[in-house]
JSON list of C-alpha atoms in Angstrom, two decimals:
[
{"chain": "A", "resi": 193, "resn": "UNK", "atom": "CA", "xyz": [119.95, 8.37, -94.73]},
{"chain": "A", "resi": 194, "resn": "UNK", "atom": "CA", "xyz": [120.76, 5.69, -92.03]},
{"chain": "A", "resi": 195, "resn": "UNK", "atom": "CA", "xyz": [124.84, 5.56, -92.60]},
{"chain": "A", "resi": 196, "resn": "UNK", "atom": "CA", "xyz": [124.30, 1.75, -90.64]},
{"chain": "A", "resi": 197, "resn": "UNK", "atom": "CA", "xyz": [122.18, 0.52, -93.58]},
{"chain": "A", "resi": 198, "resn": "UNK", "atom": "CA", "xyz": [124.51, 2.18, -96.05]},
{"chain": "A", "resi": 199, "resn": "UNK", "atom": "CA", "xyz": [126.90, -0.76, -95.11]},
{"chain": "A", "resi": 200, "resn": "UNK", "atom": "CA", "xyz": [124.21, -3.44, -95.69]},
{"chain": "A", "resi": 201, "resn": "UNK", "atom": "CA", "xyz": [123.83, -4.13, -99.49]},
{"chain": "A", "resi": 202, "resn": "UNK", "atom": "CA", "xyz": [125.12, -3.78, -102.36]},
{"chain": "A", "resi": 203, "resn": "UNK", "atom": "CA", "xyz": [128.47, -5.82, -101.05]},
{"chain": "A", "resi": 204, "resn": "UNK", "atom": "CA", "xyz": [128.59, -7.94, -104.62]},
{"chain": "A", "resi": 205, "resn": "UNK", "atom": "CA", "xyz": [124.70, -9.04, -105.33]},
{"chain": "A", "resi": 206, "resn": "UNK", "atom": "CA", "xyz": [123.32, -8.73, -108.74]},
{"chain": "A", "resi": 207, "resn": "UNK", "atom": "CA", "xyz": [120.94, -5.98, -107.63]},
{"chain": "A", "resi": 208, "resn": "UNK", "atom": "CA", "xyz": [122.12, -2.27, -109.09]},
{"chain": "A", "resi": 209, "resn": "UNK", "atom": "CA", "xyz": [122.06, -0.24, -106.03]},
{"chain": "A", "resi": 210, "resn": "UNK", "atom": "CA", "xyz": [119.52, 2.09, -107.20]},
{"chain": "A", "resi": 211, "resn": "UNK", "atom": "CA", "xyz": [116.93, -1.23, -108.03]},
{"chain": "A", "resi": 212, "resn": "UNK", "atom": "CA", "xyz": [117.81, -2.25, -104.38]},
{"chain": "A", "resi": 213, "resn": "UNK", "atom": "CA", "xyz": [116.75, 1.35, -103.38]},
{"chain": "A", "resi": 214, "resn": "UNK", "atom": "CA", "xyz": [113.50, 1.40, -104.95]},
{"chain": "A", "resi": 215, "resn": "UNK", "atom": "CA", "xyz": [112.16, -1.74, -103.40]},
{"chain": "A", "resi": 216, "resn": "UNK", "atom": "CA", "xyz": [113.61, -1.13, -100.01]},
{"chain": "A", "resi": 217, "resn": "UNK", "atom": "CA", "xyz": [111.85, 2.16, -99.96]},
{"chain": "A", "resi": 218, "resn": "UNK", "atom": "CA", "xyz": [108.22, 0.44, -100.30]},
{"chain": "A", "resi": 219, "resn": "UNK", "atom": "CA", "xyz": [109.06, -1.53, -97.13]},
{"chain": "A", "resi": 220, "resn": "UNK", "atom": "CA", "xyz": [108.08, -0.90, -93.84]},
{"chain": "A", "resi": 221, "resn": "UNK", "atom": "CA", "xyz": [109.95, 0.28, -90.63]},
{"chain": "A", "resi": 222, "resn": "UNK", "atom": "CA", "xyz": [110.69, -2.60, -89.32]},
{"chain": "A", "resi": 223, "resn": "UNK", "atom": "CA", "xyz": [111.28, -4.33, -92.79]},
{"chain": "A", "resi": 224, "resn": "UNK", "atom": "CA", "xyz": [114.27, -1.97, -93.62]},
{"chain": "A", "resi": 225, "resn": "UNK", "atom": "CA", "xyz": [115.30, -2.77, -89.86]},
{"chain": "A", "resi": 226, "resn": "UNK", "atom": "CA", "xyz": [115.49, -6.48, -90.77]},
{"chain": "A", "resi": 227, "resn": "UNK", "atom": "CA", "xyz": [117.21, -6.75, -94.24]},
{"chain": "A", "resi": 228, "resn": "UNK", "atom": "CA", "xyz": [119.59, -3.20, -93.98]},
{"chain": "A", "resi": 229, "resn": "UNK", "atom": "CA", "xyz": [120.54, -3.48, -90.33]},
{"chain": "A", "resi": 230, "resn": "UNK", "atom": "CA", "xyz": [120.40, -6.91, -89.93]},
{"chain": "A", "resi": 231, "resn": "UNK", "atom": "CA", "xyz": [117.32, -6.70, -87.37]},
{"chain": "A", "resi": 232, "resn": "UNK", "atom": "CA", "xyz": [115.42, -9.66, -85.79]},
{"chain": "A", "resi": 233, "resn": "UNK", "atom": "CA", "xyz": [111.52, -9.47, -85.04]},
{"chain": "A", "resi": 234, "resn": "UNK", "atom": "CA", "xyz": [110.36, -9.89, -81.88]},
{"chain": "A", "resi": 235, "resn": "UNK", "atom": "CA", "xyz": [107.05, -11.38, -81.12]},
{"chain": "A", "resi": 236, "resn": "UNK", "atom": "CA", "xyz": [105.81, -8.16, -80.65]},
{"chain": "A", "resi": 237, "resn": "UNK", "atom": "CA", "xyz": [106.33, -7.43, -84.32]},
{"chain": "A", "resi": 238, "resn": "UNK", "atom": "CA", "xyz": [103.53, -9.54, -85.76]},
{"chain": "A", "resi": 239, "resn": "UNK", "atom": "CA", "xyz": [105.88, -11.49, -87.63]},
{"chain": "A", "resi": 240, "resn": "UNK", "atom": "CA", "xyz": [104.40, -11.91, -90.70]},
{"chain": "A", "resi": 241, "resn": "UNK", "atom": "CA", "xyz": [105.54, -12.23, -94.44]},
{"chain": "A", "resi": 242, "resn": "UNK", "atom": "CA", "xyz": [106.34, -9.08, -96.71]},
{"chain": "A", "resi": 243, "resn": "UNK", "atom": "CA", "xyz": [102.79, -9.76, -98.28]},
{"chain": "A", "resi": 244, "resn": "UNK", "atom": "CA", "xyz": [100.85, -10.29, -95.09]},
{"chain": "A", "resi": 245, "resn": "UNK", "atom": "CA", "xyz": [100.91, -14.03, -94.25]},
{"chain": "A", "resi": 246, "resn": "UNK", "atom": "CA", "xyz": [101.53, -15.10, -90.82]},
{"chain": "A", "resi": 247, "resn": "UNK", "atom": "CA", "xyz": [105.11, -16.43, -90.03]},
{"chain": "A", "resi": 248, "resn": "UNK", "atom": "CA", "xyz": [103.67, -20.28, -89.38]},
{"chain": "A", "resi": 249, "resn": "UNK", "atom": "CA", "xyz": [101.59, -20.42, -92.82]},
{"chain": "A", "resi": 250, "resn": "UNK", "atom": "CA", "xyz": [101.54, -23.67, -93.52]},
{"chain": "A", "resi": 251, "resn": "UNK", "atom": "CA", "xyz": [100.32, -23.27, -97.64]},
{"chain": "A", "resi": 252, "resn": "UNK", "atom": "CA", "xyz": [101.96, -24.79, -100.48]},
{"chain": "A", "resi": 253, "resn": "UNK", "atom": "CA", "xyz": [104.46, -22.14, -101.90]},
{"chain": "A", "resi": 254, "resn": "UNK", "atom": "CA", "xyz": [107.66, -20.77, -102.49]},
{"chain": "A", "resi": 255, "resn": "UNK", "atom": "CA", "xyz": [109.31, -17.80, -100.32]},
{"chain": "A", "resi": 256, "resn": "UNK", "atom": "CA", "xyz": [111.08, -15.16, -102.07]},
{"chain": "A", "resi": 257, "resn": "UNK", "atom": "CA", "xyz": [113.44, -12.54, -101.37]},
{"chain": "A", "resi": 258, "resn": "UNK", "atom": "CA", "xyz": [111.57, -9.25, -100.77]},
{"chain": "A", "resi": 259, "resn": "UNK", "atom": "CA", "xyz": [113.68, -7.17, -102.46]},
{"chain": "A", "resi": 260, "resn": "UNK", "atom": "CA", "xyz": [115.11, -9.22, -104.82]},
{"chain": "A", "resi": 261, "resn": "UNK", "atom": "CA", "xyz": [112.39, -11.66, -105.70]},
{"chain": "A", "resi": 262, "resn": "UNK", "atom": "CA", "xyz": [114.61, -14.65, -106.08]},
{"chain": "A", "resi": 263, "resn": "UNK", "atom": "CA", "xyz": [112.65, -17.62, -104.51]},
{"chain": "A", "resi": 264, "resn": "UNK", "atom": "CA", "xyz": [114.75, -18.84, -101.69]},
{"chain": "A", "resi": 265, "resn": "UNK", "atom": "CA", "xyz": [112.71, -21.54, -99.30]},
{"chain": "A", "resi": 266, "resn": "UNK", "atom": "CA", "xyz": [110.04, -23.76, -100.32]},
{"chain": "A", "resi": 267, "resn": "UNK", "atom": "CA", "xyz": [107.30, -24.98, -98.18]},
{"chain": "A", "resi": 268, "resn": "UNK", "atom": "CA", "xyz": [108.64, -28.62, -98.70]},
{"chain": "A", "resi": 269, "resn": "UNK", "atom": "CA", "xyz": [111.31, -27.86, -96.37]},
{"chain": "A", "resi": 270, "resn": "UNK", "atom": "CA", "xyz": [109.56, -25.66, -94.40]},
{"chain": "A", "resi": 271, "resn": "UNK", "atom": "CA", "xyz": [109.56, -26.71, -90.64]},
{"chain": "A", "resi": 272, "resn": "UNK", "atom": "CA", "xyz": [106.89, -27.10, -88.75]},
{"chain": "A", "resi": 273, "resn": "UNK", "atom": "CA", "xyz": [107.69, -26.40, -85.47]},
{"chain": "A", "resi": 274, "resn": "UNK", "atom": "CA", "xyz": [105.99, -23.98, -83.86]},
{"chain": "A", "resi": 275, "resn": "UNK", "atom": "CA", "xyz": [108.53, -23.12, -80.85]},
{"chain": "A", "resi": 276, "resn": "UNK", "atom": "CA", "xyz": [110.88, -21.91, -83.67]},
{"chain": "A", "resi": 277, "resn": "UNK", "atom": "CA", "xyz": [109.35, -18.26, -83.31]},
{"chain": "A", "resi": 278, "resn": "UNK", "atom": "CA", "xyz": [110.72, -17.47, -86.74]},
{"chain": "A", "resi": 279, "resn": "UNK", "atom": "CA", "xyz": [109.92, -19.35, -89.99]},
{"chain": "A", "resi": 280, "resn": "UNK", "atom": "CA", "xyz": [112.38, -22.13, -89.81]},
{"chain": "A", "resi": 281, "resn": "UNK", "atom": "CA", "xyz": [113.78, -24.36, -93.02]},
{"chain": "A", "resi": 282, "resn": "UNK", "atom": "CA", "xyz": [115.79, -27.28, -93.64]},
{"chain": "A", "resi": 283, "resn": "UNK", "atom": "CA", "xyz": [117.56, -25.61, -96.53]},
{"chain": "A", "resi": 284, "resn": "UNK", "atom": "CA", "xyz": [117.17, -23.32, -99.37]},
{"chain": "A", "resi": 285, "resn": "UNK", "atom": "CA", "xyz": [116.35, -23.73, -102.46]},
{"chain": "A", "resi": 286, "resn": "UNK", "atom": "CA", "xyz": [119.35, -23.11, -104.14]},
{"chain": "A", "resi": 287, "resn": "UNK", "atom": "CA", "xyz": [122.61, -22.78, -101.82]},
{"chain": "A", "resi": 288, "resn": "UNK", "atom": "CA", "xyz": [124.23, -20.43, -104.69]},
{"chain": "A", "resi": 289, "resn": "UNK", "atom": "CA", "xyz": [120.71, -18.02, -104.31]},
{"chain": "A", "resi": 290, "resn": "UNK", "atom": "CA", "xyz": [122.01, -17.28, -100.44]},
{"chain": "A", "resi": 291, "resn": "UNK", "atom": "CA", "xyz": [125.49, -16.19, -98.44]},
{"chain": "A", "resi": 292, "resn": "UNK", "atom": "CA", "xyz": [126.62, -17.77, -95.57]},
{"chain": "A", "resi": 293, "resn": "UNK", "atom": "CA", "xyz": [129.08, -15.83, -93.60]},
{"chain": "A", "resi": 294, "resn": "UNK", "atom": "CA", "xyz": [130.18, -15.16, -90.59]},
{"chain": "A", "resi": 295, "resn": "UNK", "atom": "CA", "xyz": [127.56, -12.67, -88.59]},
{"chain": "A", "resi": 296, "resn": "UNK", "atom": "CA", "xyz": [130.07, -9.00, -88.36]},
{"chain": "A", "resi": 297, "resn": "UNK", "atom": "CA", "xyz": [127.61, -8.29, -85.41]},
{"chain": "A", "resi": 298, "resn": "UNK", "atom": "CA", "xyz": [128.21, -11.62, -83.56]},
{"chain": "A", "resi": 299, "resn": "UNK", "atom": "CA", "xyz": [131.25, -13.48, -85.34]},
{"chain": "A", "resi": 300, "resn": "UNK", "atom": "CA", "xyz": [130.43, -16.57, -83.92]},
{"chain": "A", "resi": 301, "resn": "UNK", "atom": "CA", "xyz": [126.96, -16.66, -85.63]},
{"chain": "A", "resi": 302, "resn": "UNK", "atom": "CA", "xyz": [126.20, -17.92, -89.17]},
{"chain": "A", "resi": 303, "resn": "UNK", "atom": "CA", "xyz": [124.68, -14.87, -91.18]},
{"chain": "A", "resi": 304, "resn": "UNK", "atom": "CA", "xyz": [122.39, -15.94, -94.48]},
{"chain": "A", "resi": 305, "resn": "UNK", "atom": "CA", "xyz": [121.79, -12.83, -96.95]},
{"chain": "A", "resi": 306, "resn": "UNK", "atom": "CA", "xyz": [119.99, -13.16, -100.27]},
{"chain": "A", "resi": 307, "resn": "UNK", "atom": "CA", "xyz": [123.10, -12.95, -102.79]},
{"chain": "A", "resi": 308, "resn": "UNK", "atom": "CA", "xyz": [121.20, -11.12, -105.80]},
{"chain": "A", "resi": 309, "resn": "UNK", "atom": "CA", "xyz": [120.59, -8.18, -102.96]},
{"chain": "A", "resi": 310, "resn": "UNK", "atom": "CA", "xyz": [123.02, -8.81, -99.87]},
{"chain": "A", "resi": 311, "resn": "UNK", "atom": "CA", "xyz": [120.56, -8.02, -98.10]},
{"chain": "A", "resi": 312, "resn": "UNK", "atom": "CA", "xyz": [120.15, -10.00, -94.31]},
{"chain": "A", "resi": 313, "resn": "UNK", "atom": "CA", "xyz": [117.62, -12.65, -93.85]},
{"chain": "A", "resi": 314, "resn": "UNK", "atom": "CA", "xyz": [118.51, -14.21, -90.66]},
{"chain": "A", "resi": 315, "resn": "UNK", "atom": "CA", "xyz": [120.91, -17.30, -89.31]},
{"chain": "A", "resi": 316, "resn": "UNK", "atom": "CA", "xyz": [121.89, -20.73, -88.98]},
{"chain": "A", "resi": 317, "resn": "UNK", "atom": "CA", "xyz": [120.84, -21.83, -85.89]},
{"chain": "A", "resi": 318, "resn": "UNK", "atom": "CA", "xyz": [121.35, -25.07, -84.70]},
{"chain": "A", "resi": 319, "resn": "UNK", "atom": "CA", "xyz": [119.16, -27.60, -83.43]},
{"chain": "A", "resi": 320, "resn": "UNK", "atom": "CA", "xyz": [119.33, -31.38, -81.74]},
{"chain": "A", "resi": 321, "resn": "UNK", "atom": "CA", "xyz": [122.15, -32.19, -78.89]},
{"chain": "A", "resi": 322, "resn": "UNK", "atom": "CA", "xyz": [125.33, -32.76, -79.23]},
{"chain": "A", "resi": 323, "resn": "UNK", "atom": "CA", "xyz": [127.24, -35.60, -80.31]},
{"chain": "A", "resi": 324, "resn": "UNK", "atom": "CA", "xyz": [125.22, -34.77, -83.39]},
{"chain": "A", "resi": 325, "resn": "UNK", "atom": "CA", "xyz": [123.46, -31.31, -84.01]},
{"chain": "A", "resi": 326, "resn": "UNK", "atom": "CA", "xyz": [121.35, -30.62, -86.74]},
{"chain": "A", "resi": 327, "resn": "UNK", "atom": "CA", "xyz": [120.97, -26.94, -88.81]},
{"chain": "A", "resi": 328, "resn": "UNK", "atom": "CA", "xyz": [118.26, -24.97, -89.94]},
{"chain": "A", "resi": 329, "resn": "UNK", "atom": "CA", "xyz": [118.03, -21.48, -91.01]},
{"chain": "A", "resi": 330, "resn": "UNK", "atom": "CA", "xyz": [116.05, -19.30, -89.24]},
{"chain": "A", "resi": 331, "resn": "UNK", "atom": "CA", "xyz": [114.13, -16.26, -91.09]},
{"chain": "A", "resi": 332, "resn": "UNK", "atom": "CA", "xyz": [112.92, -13.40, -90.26]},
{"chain": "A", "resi": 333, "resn": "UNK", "atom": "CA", "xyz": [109.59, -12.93, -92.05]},
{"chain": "A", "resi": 334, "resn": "UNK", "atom": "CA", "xyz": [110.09, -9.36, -92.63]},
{"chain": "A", "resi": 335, "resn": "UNK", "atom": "CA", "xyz": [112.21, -10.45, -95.17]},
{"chain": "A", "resi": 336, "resn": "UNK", "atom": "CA", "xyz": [110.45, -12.89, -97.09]},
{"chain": "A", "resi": 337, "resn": "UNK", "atom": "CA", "xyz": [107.42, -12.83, -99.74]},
{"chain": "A", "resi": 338, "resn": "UNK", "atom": "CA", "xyz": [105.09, -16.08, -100.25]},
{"chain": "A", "resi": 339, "resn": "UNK", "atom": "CA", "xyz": [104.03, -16.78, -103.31]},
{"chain": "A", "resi": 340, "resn": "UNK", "atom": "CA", "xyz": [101.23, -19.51, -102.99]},
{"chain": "A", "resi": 341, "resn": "UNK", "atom": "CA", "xyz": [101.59, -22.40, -104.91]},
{"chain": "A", "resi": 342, "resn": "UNK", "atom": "CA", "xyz": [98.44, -22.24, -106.79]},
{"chain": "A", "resi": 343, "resn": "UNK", "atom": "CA", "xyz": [99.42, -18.41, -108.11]},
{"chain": "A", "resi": 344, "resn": "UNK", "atom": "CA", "xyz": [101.07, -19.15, -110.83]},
{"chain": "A", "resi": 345, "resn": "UNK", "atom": "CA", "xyz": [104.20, -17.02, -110.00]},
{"chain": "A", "resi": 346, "resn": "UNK", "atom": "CA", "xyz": [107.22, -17.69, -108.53]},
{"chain": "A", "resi": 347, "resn": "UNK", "atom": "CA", "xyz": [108.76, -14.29, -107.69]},
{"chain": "A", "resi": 348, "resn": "UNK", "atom": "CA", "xyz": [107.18, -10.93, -107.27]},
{"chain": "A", "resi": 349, "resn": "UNK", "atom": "CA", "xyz": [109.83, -8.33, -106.24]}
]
């Protein structure tokens, strides 16, 4: 047991803690890393999706918790910039679907978890100079599924 990611989840989501369990033990390394321990990839890491799609896709789809399966992001607001390094969006879905909060490793950072598994995902970084700066939250894609548009699904947990 990693006591660290014993303080992760299971703060208040939806998720039992034995359902949040079972899916996090089908991840990978550095996927637990990400969503338990609030990790960040590196460009070493690959960066791609739960499911294998590179961080930059740029298909029609929805992006989904991977533990949860709640679709979070769509690839409507999907940015498409590729200095971001991490898959960037304007805004989620559905703001009640995510937390905001302040980050408990670095305060003055804006933490987003998936609420139905309180589980990290990334931040809220901003973007654009001052006198007016812009948002956008940035992802790690360790802790994201795509579902393509054309699948038919919209969550596969």
């Amino acid at each position: 047991k990693n006591p660290k990611a014993e303080e992760w989840w299971g703060r208040g989501g939806t998720m039992s803690e034995a359902a949040v369990r079972e899916v996090v033990a089908s991840l990978t390394p550095l996927q637990r890393y990400v969503l338990l321990e609030g990790g960040v990839e590196d460009d070493t890491d690959g960066r791609k999706f739960v499911n294998g799609y590179e961080w930059d896709n740029k298909e029609s789809g929805v992006y989904v918790s991977a533990v949860s399966g709640v679709p979070l992001f769509s690839s409507v607001d999907k940015m498409e910039d590729p200095r971001l390094g991490w898959p960037g969006f304007r805004a989620p879905i559905d703001l009640q679907r995510v937390v905001i909060r302040p980050d408990p490793r670095a305060p003055s950072a804006k933490e987003v978890l998936d609420r139905a598994s309180m589980t990290h995902l990334g931040h809220i970084v901003e973007d654009g100079p001052l006198p007016h700066p812009s948002e956008h939250y940035c992802i790690n894609a360790a802790s994201l599924r795509f579902i393509p548009a054309d699948s038919g699904s919209t969550s596969t947990p």
